[in-house]
């Protein structure tokens, strides 16, 4: 099959909508809204996007959320995301969105969600991409963000919202903190996913699986520290949504050639490939596929299966999943 990854119809199920804002857009947003940024110029901001750890990443991410003050700011964020999808032929996305941060900075979480959903729905009606949302609880503020996010999920029946998620830092924030909130979310009908095993060890993945009952794990790469847990993920088909460049910048796996992804696949753990927060890590989805192929030596056939895993393990309804799987199969038949 062709190795032109740009041409492939693609899925991406681990992408933060707020994390798609480029330095140029953030500079414009902050300037016109009078929001202070941790840089005095656009050049300085671009340099700030070069991360050396999770704390700096989080500081900038929160400054970005604070810079969204008007409906058109949210529309601009979504339009930038949609343009990047179309440029790369990304057809299906499960995007993480964190309403609590938009509530916290004053715009209103529900209002932000409605604007985002309207924009995404219009794009889908116009031919795509198809986007579904995972509403994240940020781990650094669970006592406030947990009840807020679950309360919001219990109020809505928004077809674009398909799951509850857990984002934010790991160390100092055990996954078990959100267990009662995730239980409420499941009772309200939402499947659960969670970030785990990214910056902290395999015990965090175990908590996500056993206490939070997640369908997928974002990252999960440090699960390899616990062989019994690796077997459990493989047996239960709990998918890990891996992001290579993000991992080389924020985790202990700084050396891409020794990234755990091939070992996870060899152990039978289903995985997908994503960017996480592309401009923050100077990457895009085509580049991630290229790196997985060129540096990790994964074959196009293996990468195509990972691509399909975004649909197989995705949380869209069955009819939509089938429609997209048929679309992808038709493309594959035309491009043997
Ligand atoms: Zn993430």
PDB file of N, CA and C and ligand atoms in Angstrom, residues 14 16 96 195 218-219 276-277, ligand 1:
ATOM      1  N   UNK A  14      -6.706  11.321  19.829  1.00  0.00           N
ATOM      2  CA  UNK A  14      -6.086  11.924  21.017  1.00  0.00           C
ATOM      3  C   UNK A  14      -5.513  13.282  20.608  1.00  0.00           C
ATOM      4  N   UNK A  16      -6.167  17.552  21.647  1.00  0.00           N
ATOM      5  CA  UNK A  16      -6.855  18.535  22.489  1.00  0.00           C
ATOM      6  C   UNK A  16      -7.227  19.745  21.630  1.00  0.00           C
ATOM      7  N   UNK A  96     -10.386  16.147  22.587  1.00  0.00           N
ATOM      8  CA  UNK A  96     -10.601  16.471  23.998  1.00  0.00           C
ATOM      9  C   UNK A  96     -10.910  17.969  24.100  1.00  0.00           C
ATOM     10  N   UNK A 195      -6.106  10.011  30.526  1.00  0.00           N
ATOM     11  CA  UNK A 195      -4.657  10.072  30.373  1.00  0.00           C
ATOM     12  C   UNK A 195      -4.035   9.301  31.537  1.00  0.00           C
ATOM     13  N   UNK A 218      -5.079   7.446  27.171  1.00  0.00           N
ATOM     14  CA  UNK A 218      -4.268   8.376  26.395  1.00  0.00           C
ATOM     15  C   UNK A 218      -2.813   8.238  26.855  1.00  0.00           C
ATOM     16  N   UNK A 219      -1.957   7.922  25.902  1.00  0.00           N
ATOM     17  CA  UNK A 219      -0.533   7.593  26.093  1.00  0.00           C
ATOM     18  C   UNK A 219      -0.417   6.152  26.597  1.00  0.00           C
ATOM     19  N   UNK A 276      -1.702  14.853  19.938  1.00  0.00           N
ATOM     20  CA  UNK A 276      -1.911  15.436  21.272  1.00  0.00           C
ATOM     21  C   UNK A 276      -2.182  16.945  21.176  1.00  0.00           C
ATOM     22  N   UNK A 277      -1.139  17.737  20.934  1.00  0.00           N
ATOM     23  CA  UNK A 277      -1.283  19.212  20.822  1.00  0.00           C
ATOM     24  C   UNK A 277      -0.314  19.699  19.744  1.00  0.00           C
TER      25      UNK A 277
HETATM   26 ZN1  LIG B   1      -3.308  14.421  25.729  1.00  0.00          ZN
END
